[in-house]
Each structure stands twice: as structure tokens, then as C-alpha cells.
Tab-separated table of C-alpha atoms and ligand atoms in Angstrom:
chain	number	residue	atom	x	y	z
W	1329	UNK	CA	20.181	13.430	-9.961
W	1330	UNK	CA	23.532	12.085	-9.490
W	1331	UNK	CA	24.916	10.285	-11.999
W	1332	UNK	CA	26.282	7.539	-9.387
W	1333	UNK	CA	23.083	6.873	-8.739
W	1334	UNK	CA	21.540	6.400	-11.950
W	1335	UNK	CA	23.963	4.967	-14.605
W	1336	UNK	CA	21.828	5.888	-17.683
W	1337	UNK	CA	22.817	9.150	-17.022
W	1338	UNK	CA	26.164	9.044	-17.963
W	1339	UNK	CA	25.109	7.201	-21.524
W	1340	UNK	CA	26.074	9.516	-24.636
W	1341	UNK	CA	22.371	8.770	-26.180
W	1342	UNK	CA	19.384	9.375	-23.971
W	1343	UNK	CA	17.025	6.167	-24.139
W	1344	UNK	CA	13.643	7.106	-24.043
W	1345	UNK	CA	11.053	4.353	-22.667
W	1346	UNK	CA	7.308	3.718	-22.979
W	1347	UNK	CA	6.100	1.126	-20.179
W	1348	UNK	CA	2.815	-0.347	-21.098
W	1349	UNK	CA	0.645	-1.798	-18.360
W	1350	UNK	CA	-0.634	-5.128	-19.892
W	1351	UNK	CA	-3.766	-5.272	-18.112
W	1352	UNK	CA	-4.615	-1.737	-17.585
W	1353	UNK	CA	-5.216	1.314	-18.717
W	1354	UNK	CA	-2.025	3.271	-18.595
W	1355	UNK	CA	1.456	3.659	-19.640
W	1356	UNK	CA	4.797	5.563	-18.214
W	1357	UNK	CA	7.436	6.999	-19.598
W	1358	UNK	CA	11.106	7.925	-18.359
W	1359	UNK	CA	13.666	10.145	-20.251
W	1360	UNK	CA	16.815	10.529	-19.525
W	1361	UNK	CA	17.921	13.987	-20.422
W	1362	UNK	CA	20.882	16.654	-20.345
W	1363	UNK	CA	21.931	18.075	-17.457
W	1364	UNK	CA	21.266	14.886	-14.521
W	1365	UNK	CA	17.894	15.088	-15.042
W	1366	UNK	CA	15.236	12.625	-15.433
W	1367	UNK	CA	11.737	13.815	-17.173
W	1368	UNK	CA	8.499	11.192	-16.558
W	1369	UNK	CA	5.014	10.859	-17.484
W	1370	UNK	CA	1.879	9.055	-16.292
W	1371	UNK	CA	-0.706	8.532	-19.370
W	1372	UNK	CA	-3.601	7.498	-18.301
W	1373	UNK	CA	-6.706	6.341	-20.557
W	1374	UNK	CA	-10.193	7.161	-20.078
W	1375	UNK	CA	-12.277	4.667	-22.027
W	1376	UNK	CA	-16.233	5.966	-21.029
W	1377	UNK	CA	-16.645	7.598	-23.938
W	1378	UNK	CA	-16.675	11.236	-24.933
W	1379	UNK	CA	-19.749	12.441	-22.791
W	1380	UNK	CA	-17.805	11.328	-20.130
W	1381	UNK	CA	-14.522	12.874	-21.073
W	1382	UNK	CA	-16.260	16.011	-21.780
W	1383	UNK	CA	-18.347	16.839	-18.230
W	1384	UNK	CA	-16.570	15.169	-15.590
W	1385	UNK	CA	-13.012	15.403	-16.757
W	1386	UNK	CA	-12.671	18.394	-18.585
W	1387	UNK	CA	-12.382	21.182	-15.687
W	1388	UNK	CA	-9.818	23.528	-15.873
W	1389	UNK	CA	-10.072	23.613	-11.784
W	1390	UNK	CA	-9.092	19.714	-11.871
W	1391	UNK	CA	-5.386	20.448	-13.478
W	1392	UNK	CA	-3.880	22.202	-10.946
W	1393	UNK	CA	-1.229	20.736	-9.085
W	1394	UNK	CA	-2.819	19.599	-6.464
W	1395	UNK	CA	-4.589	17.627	-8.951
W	1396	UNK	CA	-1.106	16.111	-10.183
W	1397	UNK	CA	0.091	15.319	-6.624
W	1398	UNK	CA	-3.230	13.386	-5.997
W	1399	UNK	CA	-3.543	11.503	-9.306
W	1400	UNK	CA	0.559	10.951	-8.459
W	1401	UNK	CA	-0.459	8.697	-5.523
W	1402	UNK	CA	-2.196	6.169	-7.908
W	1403	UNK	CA	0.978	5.245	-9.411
W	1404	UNK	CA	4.305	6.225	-7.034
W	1405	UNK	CA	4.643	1.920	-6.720
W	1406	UNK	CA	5.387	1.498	-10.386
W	1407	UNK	CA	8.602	-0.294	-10.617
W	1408	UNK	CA	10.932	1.696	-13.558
W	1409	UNK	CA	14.227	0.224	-15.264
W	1410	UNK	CA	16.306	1.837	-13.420
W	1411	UNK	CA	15.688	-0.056	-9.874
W	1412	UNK	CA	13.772	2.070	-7.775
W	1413	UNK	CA	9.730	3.198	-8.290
W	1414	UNK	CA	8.362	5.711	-9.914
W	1415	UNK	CA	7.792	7.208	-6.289
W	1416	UNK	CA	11.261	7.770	-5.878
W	1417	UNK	CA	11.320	10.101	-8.891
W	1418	UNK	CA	8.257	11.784	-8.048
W	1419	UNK	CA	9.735	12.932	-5.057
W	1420	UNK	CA	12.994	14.379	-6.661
W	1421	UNK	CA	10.660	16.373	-8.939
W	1422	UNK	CA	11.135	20.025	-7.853
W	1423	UNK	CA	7.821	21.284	-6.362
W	1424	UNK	CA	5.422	23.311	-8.547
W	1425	UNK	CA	6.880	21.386	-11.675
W	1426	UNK	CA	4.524	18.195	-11.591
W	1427	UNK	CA	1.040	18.895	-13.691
W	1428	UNK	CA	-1.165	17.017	-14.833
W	1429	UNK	CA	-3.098	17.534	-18.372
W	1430	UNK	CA	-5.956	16.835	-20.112
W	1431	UNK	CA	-5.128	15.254	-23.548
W	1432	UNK	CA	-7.460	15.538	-26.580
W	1433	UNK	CA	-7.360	15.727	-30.329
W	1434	UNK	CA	-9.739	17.749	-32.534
W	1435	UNK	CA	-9.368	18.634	-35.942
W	1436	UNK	CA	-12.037	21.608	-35.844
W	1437	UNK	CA	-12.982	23.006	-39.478
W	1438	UNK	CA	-14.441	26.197	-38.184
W	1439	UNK	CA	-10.950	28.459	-38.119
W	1440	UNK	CA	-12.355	32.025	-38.673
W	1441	UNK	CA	-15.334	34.695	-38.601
W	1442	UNK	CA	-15.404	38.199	-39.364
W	1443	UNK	CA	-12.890	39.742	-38.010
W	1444	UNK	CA	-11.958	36.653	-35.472
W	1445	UNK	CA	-9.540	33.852	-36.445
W	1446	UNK	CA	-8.165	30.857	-34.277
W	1447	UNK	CA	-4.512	29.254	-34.572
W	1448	UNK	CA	-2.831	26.872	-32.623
W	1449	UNK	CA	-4.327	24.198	-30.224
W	1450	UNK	CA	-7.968	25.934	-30.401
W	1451	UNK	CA	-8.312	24.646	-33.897
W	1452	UNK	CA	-6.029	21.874	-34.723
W	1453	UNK	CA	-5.211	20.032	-30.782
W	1454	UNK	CA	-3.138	17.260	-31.246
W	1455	UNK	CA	-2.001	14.853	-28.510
W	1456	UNK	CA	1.682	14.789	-27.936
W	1457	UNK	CA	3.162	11.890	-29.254
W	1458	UNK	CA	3.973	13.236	-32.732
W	1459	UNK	CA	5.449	16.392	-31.097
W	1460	UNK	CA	3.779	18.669	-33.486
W	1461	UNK	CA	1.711	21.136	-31.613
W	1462	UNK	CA	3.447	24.067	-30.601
W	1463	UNK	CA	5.465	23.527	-33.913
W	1464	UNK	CA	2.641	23.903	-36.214
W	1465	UNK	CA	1.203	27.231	-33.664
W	1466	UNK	CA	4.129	28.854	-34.413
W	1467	UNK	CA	3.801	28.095	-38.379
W	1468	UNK	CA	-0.062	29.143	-38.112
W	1469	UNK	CA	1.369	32.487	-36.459
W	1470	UNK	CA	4.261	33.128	-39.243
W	1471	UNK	CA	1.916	32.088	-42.132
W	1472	UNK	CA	-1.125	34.390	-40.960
W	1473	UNK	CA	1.329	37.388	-40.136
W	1474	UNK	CA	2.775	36.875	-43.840
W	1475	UNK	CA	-0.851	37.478	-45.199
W	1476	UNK	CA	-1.815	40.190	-42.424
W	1477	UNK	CA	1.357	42.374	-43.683
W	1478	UNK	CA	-0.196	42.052	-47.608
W	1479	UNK	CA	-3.306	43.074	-46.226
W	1480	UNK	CA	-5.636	45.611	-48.891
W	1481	UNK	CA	-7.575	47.034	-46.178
W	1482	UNK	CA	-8.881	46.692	-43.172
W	1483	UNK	CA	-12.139	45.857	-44.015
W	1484	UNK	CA	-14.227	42.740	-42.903
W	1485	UNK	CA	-14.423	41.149	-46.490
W	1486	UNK	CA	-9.995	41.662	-47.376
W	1487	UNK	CA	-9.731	40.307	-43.772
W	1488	UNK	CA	-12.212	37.287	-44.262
W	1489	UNK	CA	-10.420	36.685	-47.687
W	1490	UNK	CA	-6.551	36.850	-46.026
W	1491	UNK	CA	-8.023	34.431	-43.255
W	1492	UNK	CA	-9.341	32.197	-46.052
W	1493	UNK	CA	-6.048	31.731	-47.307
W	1494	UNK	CA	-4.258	31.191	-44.262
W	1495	UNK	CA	-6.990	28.236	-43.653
W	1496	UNK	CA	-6.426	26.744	-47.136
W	1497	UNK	CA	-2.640	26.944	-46.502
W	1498	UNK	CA	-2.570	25.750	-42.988
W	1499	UNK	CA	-5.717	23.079	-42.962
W	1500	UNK	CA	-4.266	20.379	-45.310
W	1501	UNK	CA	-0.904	19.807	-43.311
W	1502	UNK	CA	-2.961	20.202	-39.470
W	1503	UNK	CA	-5.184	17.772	-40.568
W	1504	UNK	CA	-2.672	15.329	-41.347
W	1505	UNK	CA	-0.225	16.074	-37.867
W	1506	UNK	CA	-3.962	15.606	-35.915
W	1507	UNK	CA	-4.132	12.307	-37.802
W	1508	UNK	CA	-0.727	11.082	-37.482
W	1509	UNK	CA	0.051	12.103	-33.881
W	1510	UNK	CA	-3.414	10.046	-33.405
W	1511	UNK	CA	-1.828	6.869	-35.096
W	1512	UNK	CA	1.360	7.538	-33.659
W	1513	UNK	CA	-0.075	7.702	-29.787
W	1514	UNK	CA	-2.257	4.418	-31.199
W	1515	UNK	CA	0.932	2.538	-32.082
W	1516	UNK	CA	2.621	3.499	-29.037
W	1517	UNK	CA	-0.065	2.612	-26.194
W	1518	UNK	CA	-2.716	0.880	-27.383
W	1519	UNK	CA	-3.150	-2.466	-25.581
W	1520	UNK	CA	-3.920	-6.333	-26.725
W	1521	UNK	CA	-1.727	-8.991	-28.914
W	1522	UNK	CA	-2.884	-7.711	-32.443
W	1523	UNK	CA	-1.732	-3.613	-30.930
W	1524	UNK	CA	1.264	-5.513	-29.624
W	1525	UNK	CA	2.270	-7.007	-33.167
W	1526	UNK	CA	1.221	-4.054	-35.256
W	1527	UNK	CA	3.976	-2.026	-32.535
W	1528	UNK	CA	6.433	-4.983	-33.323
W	1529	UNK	CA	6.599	-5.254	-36.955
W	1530	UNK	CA	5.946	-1.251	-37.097
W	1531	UNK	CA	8.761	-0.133	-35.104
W	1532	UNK	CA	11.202	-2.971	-35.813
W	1533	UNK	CA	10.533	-3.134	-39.357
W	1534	UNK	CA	9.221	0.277	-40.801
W	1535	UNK	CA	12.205	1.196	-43.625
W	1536	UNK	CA	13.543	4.496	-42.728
W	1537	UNK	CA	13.176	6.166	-46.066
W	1538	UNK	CA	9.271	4.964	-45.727
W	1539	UNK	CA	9.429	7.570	-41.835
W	1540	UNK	CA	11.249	9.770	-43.865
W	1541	UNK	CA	8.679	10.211	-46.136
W	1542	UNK	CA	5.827	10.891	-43.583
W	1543	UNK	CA	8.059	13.136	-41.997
W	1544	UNK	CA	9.088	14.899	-45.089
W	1545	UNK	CA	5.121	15.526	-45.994
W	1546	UNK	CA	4.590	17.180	-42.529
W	1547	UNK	CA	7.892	19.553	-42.948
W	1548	UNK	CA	7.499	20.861	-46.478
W	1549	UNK	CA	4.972	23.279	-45.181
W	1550	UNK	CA	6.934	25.291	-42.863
W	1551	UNK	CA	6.829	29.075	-44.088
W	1552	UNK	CA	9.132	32.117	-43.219
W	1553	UNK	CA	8.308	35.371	-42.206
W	1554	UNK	CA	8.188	37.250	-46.090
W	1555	UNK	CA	8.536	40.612	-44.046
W	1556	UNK	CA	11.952	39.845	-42.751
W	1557	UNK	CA	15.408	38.788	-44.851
W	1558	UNK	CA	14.922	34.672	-45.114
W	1559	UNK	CA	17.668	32.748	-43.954
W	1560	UNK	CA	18.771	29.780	-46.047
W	1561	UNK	CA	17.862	25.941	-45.472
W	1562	UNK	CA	20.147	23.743	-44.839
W	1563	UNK	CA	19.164	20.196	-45.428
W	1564	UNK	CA	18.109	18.144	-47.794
W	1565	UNK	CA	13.884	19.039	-47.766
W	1566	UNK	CA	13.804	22.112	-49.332
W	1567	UNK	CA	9.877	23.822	-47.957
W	1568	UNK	CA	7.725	25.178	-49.867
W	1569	UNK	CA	8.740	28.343	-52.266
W	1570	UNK	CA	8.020	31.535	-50.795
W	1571	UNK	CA	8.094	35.035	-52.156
W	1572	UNK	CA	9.349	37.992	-50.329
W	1573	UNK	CA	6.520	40.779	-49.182
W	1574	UNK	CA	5.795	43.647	-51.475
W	1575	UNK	CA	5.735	45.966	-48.843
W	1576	UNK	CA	9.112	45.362	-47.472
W	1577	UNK	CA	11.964	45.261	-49.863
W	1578	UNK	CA	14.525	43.847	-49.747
W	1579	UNK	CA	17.534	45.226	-47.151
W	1580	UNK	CA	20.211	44.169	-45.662
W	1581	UNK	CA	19.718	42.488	-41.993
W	1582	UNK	CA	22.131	45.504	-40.460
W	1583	UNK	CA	19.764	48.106	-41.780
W	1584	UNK	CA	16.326	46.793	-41.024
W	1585	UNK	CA	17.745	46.716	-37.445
W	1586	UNK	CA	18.865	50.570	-38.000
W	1587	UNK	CA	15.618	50.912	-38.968
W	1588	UNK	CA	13.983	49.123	-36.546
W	1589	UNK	CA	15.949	51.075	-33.497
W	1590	UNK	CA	15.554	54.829	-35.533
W	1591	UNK	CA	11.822	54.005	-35.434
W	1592	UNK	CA	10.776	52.586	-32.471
W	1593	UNK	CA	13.854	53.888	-29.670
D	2810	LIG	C1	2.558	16.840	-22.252
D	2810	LIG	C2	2.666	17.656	-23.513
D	2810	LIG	C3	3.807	17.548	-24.299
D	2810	LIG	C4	3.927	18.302	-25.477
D	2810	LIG	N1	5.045	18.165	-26.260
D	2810	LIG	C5	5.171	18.865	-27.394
D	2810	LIG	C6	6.346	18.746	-28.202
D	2810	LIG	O1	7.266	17.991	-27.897
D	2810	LIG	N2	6.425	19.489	-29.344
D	2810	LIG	C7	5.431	20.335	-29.736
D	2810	LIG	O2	5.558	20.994	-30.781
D	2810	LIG	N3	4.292	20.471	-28.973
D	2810	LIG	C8	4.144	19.766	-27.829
D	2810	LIG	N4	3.006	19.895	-27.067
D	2810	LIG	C9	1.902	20.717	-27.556
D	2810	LIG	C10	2.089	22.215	-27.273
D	2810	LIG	O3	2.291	22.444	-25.892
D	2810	LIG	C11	0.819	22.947	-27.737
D	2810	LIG	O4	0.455	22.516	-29.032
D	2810	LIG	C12	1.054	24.459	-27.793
D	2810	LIG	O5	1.351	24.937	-26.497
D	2810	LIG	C13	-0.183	25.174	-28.354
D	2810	LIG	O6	0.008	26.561	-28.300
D	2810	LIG	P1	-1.219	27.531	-28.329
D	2810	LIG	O7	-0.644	28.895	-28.236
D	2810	LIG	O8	-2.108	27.210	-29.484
D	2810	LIG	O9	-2.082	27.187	-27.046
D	2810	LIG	P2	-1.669	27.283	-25.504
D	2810	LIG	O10	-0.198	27.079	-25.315
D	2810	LIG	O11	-2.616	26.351	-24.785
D	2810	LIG	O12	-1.996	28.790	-25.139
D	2810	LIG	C14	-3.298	29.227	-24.878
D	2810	LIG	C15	-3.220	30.258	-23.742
D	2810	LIG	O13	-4.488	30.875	-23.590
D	2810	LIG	C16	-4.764	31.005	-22.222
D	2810	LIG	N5	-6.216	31.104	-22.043
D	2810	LIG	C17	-7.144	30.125	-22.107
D	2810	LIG	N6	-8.352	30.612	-21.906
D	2810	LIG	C18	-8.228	31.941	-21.727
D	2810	LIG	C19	-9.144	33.013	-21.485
D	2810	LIG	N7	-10.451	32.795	-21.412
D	2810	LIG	N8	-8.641	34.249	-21.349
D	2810	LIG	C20	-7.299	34.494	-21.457
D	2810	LIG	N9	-6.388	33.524	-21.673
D	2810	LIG	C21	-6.856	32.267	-21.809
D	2810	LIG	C22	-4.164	29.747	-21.593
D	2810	LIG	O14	-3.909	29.925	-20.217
D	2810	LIG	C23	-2.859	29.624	-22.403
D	2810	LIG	O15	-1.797	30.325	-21.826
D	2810	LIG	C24	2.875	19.161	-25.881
D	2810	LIG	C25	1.718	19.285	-25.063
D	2810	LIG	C26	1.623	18.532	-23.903
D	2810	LIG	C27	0.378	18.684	-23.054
């Protein structure tokens, strides 16, 4: 967008805003962001219950975008901060790039079988509003690649007992992201005075060191790869102690990329 057109734009910190609809069930958001662009977001609530959720709106064939563009229609007259409607942005959106997703959160317990093992969204989905999801896939990957690379055998029983301890490593800290990206997407659009007051006093009033804390209990679990030379921390959370693999020792970053090319160029 130009600038000229849209002061908030030129701002040095991008304000990001949650519009609640007081009497219905949905909520928009607008974020400014680098480059003259403007990122938004319809959230809209389905309150029939799970049987509901489950048959009539969980079709893969219903996200497509032809599926955003018509669901897009419901809300183009939605006035935003910024003096024109929602509409207006919709229509600056570069075709192709407007989708529309289903949203759910599971905390499955089930992770793994024989020879079969799940990471990511299929057993820990969390809705966006914590923005943990792809960050804790990518930690599932690294810690279940650590304990592949130690592996005794490839047998069903050393693989069932490596996938075991990737669950008990990763299960503790994805239960708690699915339960605080749940309260977090609670405090943000949940409707009605008490939801109102609880968002008040919570985001007004919440010390920092107290969201410090919560985040510091979801980031001390965030492992390196033990195969590879770990780089150093900076910051003050130090995570969790990890020990380099037995079967790679210890070399220099310039010769495990010698290595790397002799071997596989
Ligand atoms: C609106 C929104 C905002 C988000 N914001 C953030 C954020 O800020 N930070 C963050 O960390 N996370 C965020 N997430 C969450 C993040 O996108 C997911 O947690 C992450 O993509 C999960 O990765 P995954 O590999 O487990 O699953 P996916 O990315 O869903 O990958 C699964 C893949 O499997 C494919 N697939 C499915 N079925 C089959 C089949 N039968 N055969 C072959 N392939 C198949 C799918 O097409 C897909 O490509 C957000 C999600 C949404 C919806």
C-alpha cells in the first residue's frame, strides 16, 4: 500500500489490533507490517458444538480459496481504524493469497506405534494465538532426530523405546502451549462484560516478570541438533542441558562441511 494512504504505515512500531464484535460471533484483526503491507484476519466462531464442527465444517474441499472469497463477502463492510472497510483491503490482497482455515486444538496422547510416530500439528494442534505451532514442529523434529541418530538398532522394540522418549520429552511442554494458546485465544476473543474485565485487568495489569515467567516455562525446552556443533545462547534463559551425540564427535564446523561435500558430491 502506499504509505500516503495509510499513515500507520510509516509508524516505527507496528500496532497490531483485535476488533471484537460485541454482539456477534467474530473478531478482525489488522497488522501493519514491513514492507507497505497490511496482513488481516476474519475469526469467526462456531458455537454448535463439536458434532457440528466435526461433519459439516471440517472438509478439506471447503478451504480452498474459493471458500475464502465467499466467506470474504460476509464481512468486506466492516469498518477498520484506519477509515476505509475491511473490503477495501480485501481487494488489495494479491489473488491466490486469501485462505481461509479451519482452527482447532487437540492435545492427542496417542503419539506413536510400532514403527509409526506423529509430530507437529497431528498430535499437539494448537490455535494460533500463542504462536507456538510450527515452533514446537520444528522442536518435535530436532528432538526425535537427536534420538533417531543414538538409535541401537533398527528393530521395532529400540524404535518404540527412542519414540517413548521423544514423547516423554516433548508431551509435558505441548500440553502446556495447547493449553495456553487456548487461554490466550480465550482472553483475546471471548465475548460478555465478565470476558471483557478479565481482558482489562489481564492485559493492562499482568506484571511483566509474571509473562515472563509463562514464557520462560514454554522456551526452556527448546533442544539442538546433538549431531551438529551447537551454537551458543545468547540471552538470559539458558534451555535445557544437552549432551553432544556419541556418534558424532566433536569437529570443527569447516570440516563437517568437508566432510559433508567429500561424501555426498
Ligand atoms: C492462521 C495461522 C497462523 C499461524 N501462526 C503461527 C505462528 O505465528 N507461529 C507458529 O509457530 N505457528 C503458527 N501457526 C501454526 C503452524 O502453521 C502449524 O503449527 C505448523 O504448520 C504445523 O506443521 P506440521 O508440519 O505439523 O503440519 P502442516 O504444516 O499442516 O503439514 C502437514 C502437511 O501434510 C500434508 N498432508 C495432509 N494430508 C496428507 C496426505 N494424506 N498425504 C500427503 N500429505 C498430506 C498437508 O497438505 C501439509 O502440507 C499458524 C497457523 C495458522 C492456521
Amino acid at each position: 500500500m502506499d504509505p500516503h494512504e495509510n499513515s500507520t504505515l510509516f509508524d516505527k512500531f507496528s500496532e497490531f489490533q483485535t476488533i471484537l464484535s460485541k454482539d456477534s460471533t467474530y473478531s478482525y484483526w489488522c497488522m501493519p507490517l514491513t514492507g507497505n503491507k497490511i496482513s488481516w484476519m476474519v475469526v469467526k466462531y462456531h458455537a454448535k458444538g463439536k458434532k457440528y464442527a466435526e461433519e459439516t465444517i471440517f472438509k478439506q474441499s471447503d478451504w480452498g480459496e474459493d471458500a475464502a472469497e465467499t466467506m470474504s463477502y460476509e464481512y468486506r463492510e466492516l469498518k477498520t481504524t484506519y477509515g476505509c472497510e475491511l473490503g477495501d483491503l480485501m481487494d488489495r490482497t494479491p489473488k491466490g493469497s486469501m485462505v481461509k482455515v479451519m482452527l482447532e486444538e487437540k492435545f492427542y496422547k496417542t503419539w506413536y506405534s510400532g514403527r509409526i510416530c506423529l509430530m507437529g500439528d497431528s498430535c499437539h494442534k494448537v490455535v494460533p494465538f500463542g504462536g507456538q505451532g510450527a515452533n514446537q514442529a520444528i522442536l518435535d523434529a530436532i528432538s526425535i532426530a537427536n534420538l533417531l541418530v543414538e538409535l541401537e538398532s533398527n528393530t521395532v522394540p529400540d524404535i518404540e523405546r527412542a519414540f517413548e522418549t521423544y514423547y516423554k520429552q516433548r508431551a509435558p511442554v505441548c500440553r502446556s502451549v495447547v493449553q495456553m494458546s487456548s487461554r490466550v485465544g480465550n482472553l483475546i476473543n471471548r465475548k460478555g462484560w465478565l470476558n471483557d474485565l478479565v481482558r482489562k485487568a489481564a492485559l493492562r495489569h499482568t506484571p511483566r516478570w509474571l509473562s515472563q515467567l509463562a514464557n520462560d516455562k514454554m522456551s526452556y525446552d527448546r533442544p539442538q541438533a546433538e549431531f551438529l556443533p551447537f551454537v551458543s545462547v545468547k540471552g538470559a534463559l539458558q534451555p535445557r542441558p544437552q549432551k553432544r551425540s556419541k556418534y558424532v564427535p566433536f569437529q570443527s564446523k569447516e570440516k563437517m562441511q568437508e566432510k559433508f561435500l567429500d561424501n555426498y558430491l
